[in-house]
Coordinates of N, CA, C and O and ligand atoms in Angstrom, one line a residue:
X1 N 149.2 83.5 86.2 CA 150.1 83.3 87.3 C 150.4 84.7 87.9 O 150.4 84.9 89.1
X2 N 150.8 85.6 86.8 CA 150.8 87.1 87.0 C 150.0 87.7 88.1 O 150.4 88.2 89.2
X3 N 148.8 87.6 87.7 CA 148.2 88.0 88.2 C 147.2 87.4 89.7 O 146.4 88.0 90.5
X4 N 147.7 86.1 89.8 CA 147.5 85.3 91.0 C 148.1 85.8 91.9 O 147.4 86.1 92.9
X5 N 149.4 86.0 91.9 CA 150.4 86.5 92.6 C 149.9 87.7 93.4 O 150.0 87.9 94.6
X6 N 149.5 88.5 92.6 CA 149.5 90.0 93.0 C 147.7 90.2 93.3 O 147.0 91.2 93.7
X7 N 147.3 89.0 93.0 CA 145.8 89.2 94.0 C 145.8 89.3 95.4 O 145.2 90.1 96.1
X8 N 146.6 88.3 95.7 CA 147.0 88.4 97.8 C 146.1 89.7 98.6 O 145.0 89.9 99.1
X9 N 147.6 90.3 98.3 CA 147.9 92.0 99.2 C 146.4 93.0 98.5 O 145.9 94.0 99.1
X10 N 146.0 92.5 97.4 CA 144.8 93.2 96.6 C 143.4 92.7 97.7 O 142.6 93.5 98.2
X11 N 143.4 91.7 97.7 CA 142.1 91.0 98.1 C 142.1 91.4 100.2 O 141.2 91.4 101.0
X12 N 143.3 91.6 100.3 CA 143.3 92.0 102.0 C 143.2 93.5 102.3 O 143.0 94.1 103.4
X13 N 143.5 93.8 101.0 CA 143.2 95.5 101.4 C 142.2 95.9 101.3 O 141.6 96.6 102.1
X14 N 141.5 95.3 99.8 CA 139.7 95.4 100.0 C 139.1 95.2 100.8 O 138.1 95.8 101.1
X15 N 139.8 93.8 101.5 CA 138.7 93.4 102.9 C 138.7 94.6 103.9 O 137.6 95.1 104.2
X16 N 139.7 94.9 104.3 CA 139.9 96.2 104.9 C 138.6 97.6 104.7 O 137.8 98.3 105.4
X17 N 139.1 97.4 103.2 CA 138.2 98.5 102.5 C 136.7 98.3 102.9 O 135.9 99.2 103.4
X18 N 136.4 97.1 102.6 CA 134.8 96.7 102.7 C 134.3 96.6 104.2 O 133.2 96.4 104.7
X19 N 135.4 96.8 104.8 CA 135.0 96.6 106.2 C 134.4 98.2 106.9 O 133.3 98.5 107.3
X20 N 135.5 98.7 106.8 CA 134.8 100.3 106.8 C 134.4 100.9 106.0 O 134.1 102.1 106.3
X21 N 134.1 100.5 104.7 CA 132.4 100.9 104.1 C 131.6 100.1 104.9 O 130.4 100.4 104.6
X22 N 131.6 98.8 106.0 CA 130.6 98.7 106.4 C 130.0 99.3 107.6 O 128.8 99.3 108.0
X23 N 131.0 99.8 108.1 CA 131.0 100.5 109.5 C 130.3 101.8 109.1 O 129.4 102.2 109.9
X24 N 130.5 102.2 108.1 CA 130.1 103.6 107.4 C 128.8 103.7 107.1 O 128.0 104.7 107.3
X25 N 128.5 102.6 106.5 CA 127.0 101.9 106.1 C 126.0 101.8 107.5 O 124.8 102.0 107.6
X26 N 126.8 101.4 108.6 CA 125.6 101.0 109.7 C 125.6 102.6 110.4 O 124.7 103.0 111.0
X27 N 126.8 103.2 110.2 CA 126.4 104.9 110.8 C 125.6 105.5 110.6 O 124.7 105.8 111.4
X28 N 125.7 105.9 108.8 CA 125.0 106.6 108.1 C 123.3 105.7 108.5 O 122.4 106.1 109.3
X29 N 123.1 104.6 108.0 CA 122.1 103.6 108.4 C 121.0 104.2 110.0 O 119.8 104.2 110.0
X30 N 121.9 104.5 111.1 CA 121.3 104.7 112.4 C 121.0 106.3 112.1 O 119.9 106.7 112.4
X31 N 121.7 107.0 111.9 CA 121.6 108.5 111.5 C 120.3 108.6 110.6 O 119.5 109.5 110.5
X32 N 120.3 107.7 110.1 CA 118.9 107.8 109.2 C 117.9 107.5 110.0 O 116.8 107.8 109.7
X33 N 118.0 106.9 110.9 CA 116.9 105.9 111.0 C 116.4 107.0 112.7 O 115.3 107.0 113.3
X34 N 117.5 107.7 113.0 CA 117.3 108.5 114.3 C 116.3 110.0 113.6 O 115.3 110.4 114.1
X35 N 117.0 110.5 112.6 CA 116.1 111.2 111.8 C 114.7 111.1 111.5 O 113.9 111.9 111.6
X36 N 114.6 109.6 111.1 CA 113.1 109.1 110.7 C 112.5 108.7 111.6 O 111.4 108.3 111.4
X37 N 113.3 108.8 113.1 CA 112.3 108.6 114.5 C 111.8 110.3 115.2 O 110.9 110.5 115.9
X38 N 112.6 110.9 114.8 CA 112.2 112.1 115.3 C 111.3 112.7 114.1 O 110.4 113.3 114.6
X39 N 111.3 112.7 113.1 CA 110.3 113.3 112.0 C 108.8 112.2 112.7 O 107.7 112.5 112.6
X40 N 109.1 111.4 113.0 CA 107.9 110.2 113.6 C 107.0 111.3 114.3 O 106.0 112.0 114.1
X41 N 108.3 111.2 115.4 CA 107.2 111.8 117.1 C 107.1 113.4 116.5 O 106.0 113.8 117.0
X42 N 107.6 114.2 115.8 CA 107.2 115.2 115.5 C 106.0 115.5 114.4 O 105.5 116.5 113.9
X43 N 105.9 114.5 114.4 CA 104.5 115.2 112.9 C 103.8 114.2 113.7 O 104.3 113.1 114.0
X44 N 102.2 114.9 113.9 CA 101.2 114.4 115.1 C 100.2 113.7 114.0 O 100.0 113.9 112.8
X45 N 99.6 112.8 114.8 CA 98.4 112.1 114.7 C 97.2 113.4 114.1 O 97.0 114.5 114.6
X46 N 96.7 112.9 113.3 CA 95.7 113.4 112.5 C 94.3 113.2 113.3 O 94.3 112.3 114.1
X47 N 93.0 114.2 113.2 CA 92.0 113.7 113.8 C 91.0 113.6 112.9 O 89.9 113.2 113.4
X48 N 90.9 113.8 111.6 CA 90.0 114.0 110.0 C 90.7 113.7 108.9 O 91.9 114.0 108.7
X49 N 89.9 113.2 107.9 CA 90.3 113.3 106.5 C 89.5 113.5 105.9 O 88.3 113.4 106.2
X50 N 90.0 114.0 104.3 CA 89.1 115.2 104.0 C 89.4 114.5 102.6 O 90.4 114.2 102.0
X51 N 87.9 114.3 102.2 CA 88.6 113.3 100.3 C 87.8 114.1 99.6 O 86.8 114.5 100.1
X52 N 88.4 114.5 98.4 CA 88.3 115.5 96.9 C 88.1 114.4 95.5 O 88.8 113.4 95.3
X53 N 87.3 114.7 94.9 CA 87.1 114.1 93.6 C 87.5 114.9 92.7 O 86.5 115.7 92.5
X54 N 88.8 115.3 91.5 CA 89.1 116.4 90.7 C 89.0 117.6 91.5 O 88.2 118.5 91.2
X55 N 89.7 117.4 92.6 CA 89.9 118.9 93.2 C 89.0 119.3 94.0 O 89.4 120.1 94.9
X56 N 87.5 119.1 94.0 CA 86.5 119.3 94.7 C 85.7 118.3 95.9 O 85.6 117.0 96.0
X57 N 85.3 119.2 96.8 CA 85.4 118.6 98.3 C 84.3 117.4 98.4 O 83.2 117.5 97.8
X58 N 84.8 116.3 99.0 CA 83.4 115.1 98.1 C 82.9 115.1 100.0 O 81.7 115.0 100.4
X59 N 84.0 115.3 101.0 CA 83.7 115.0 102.5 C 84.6 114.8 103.7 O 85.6 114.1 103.5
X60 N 84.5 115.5 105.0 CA 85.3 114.9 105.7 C 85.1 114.3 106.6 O 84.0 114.6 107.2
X61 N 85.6 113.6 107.0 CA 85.4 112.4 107.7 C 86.5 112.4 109.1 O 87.7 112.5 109.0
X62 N 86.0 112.1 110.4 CA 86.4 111.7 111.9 C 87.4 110.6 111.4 O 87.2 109.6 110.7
X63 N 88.3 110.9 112.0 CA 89.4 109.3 111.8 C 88.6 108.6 113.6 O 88.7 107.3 113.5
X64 N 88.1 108.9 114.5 CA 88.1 108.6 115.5 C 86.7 107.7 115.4 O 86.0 107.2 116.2
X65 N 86.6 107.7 114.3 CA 84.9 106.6 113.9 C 85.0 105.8 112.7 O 85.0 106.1 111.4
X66 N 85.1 104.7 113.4 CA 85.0 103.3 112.2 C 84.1 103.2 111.3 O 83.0 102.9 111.6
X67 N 84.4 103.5 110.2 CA 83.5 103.8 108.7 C 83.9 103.4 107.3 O 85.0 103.7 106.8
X68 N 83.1 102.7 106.8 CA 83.5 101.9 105.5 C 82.6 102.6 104.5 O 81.5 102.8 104.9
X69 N 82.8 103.1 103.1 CA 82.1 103.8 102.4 C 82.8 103.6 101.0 O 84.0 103.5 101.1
X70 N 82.2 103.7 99.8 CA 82.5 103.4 98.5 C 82.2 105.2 98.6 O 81.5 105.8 99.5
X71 N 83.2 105.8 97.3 CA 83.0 106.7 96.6 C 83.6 106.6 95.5 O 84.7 106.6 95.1
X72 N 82.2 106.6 94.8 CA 82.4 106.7 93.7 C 82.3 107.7 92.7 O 82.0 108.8 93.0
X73 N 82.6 107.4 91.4 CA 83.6 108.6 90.3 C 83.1 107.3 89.2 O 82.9 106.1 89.2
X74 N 83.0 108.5 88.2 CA 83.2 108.3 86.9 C 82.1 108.3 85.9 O 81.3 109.3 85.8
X75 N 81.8 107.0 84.9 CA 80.8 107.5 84.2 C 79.3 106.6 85.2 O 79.4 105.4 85.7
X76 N 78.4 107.3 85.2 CA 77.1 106.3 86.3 C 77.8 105.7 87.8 O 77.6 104.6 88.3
X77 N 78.6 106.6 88.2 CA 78.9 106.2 89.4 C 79.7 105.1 89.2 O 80.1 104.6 90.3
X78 N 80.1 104.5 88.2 CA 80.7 102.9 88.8 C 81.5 102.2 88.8 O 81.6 101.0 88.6
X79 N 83.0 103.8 89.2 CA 84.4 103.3 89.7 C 84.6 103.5 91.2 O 84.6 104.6 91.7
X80 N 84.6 102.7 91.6 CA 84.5 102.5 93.1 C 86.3 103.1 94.0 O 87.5 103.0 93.5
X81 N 85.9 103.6 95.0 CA 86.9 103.1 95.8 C 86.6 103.4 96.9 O 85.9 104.4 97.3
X82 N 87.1 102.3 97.7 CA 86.4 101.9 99.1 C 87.1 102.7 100.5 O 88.3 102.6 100.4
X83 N 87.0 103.1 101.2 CA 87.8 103.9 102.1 C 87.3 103.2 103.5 O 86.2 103.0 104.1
X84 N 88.0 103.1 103.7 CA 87.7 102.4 105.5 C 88.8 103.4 106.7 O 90.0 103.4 106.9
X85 N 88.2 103.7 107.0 CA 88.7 104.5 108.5 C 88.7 103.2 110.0 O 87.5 103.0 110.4
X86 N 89.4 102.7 110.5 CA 89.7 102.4 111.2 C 91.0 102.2 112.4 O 92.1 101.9 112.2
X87 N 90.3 102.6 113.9 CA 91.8 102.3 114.9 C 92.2 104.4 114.1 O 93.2 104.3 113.5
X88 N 91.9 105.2 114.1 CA 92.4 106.3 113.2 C 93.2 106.2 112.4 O 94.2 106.9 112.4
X89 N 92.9 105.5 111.5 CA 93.9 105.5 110.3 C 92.7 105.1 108.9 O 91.7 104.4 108.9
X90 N 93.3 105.7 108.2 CA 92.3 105.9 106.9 C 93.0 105.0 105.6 O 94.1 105.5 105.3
X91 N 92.8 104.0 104.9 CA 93.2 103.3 103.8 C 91.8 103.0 102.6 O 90.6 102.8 102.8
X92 N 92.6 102.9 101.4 CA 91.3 102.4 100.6 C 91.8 100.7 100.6 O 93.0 100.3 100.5
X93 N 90.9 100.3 100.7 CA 90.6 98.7 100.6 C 90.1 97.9 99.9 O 90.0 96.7 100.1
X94 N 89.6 98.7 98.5 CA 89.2 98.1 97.3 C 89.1 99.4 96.4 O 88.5 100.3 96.8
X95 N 89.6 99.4 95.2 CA 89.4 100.3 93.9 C 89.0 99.7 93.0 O 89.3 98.5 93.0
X96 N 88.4 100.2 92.3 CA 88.1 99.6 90.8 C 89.0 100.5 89.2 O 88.7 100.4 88.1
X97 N 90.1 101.3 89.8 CA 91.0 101.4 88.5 C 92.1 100.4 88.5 O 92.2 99.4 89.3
X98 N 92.8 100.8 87.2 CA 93.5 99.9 86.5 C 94.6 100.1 87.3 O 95.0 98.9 87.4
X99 N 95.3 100.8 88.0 CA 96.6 100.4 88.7 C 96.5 100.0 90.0 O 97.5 99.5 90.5
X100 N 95.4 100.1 90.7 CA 95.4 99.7 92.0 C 96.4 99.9 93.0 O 96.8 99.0 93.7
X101 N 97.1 101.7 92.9 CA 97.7 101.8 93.6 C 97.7 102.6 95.0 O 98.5 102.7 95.9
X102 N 95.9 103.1 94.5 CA 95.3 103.5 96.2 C 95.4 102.1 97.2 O 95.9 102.0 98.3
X103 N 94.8 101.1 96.3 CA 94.2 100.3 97.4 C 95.8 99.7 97.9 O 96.2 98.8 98.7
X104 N 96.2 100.3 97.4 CA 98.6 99.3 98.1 C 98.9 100.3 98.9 O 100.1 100.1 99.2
X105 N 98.6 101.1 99.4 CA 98.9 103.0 99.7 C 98.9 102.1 101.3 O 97.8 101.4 101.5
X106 N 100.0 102.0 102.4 CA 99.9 102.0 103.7 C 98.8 102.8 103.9 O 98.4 103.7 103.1
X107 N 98.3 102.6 105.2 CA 97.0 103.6 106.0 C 97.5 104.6 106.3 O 98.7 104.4 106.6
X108 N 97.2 105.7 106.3 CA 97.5 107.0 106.9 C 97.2 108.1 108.0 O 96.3 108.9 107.6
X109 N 97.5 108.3 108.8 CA 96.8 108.7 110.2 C 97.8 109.9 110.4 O 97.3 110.8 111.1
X110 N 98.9 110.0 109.9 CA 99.7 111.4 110.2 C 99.3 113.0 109.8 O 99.3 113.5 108.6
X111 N 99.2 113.4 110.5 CA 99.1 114.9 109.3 C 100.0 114.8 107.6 O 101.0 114.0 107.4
X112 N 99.6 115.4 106.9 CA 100.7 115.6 105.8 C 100.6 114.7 105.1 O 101.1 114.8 104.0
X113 N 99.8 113.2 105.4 CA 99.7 112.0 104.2 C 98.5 112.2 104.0 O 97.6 112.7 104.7
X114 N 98.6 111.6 102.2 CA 97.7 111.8 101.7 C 97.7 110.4 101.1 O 98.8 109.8 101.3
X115 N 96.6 109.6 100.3 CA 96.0 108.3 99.1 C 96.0 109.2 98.2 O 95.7 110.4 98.4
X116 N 96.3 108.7 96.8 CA 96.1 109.4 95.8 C 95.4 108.4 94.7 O 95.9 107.3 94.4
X117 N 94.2 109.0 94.0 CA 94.1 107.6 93.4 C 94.3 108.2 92.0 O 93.2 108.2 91.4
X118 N 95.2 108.6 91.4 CA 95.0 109.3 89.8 C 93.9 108.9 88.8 O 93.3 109.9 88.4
X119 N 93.4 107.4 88.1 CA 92.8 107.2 87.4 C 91.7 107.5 87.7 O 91.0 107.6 86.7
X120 N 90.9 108.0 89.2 CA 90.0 108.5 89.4 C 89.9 109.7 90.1 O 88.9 109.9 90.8
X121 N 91.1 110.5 90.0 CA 90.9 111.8 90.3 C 90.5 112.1 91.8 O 90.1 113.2 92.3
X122 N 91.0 110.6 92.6 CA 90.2 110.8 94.1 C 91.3 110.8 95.3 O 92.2 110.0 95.6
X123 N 91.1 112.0 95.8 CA 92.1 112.3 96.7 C 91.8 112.4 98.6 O 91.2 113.2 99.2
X124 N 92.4 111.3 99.0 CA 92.3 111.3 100.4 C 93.2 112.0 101.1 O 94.3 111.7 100.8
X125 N 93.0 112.9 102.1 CA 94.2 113.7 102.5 C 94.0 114.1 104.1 O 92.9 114.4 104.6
X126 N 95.1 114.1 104.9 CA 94.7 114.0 106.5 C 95.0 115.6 106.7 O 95.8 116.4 106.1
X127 N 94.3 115.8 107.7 CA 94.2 117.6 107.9 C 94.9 117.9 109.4 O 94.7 117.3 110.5
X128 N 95.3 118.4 109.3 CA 96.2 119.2 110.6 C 94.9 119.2 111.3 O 93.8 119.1 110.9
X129 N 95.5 119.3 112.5 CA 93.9 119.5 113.4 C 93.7 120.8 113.6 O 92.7 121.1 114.3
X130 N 94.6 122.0 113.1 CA 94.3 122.9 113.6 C 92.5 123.8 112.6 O 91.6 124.7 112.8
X131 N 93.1 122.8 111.6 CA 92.0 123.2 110.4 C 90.4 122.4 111.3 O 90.4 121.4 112.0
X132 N 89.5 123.3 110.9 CA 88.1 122.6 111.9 C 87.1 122.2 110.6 O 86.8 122.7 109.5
X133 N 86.8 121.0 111.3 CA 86.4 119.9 110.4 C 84.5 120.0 109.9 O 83.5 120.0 110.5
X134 N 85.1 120.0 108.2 CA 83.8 120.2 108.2 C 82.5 119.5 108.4 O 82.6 118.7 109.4
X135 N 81.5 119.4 108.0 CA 80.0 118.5 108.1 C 80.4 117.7 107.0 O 80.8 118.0 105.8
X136 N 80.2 116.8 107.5 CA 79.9 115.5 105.8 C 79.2 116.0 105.0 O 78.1 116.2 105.5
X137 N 79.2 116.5 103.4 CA 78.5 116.9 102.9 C 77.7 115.9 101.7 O 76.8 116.2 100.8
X138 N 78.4 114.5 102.0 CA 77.8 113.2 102.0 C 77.5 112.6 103.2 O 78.3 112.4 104.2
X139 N 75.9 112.2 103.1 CA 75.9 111.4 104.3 C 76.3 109.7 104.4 O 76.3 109.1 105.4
Ligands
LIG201 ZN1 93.3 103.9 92.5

């Protein structure tokens, strides 16, 4: 009963409360989201990617040319992961490790992203354009 009573005036102040935490919530919310549009238009479109097997250069590759290619790693070549460049944007679209978390990895077209595939040591990574791109040293 006690405590019925004195919920009232409790339950209308929180509403209050909850109301400008929501107001607070959609600020901070747009401030974020104005941030995450200008880090957008400020970090440019990529024109190459450049993939590493344990650190070492396996090739780079034109984002501006539709290309589908397995590279593979491991023991007799036969952990796969598939990389497709299309529209300039670079994704793997099939792996053969156990987490499959290259092939979940959004596409990447921005400078500064990279695919990472750990269980196979295979690293996709987009190059500033100011870096000049080298020859495929797989054909
Ligand atoms: Zn992987």
């Amino acid at each position: 009963m006690f405590n019925s009573k004195n919920s009232m005036p409790t339950a209308k102040s929180s509403g209050r409360k909850s109301r400008n935490d929501i107001i607070l919530l959609g600020v901070l919310i747009f401030a974020i989201s104005i941030i995450a549009l200008l880090l957008y238009l400020f970090s440019e479109t990529s024109n190459s990617v450049t993939v590493t097997i344990d650190g070492k250069l396996y090739g780079t590759y034109p984002l501006n040319e539709n290309i589908t290619f397995d590279i593979n790693t491991g023991t007799d070549n036969k952990e796969i992961n598939r990389l497709v460049i299309v529209d300039g944007k670079a994704y793997i679209s099939f792996a053969t490790c156990p987490d499959g978390i290259c092939a979940k990895h959004r596409p990447i077209s921005r400078t500064g992203e990279s695919i990472i595939c750990l269980p196979h040591k295979v690293v996709v990574k987009t190059n500033s354009n100011t870096e000049s791109i080298i020859p495929d040293i797989v054909a």
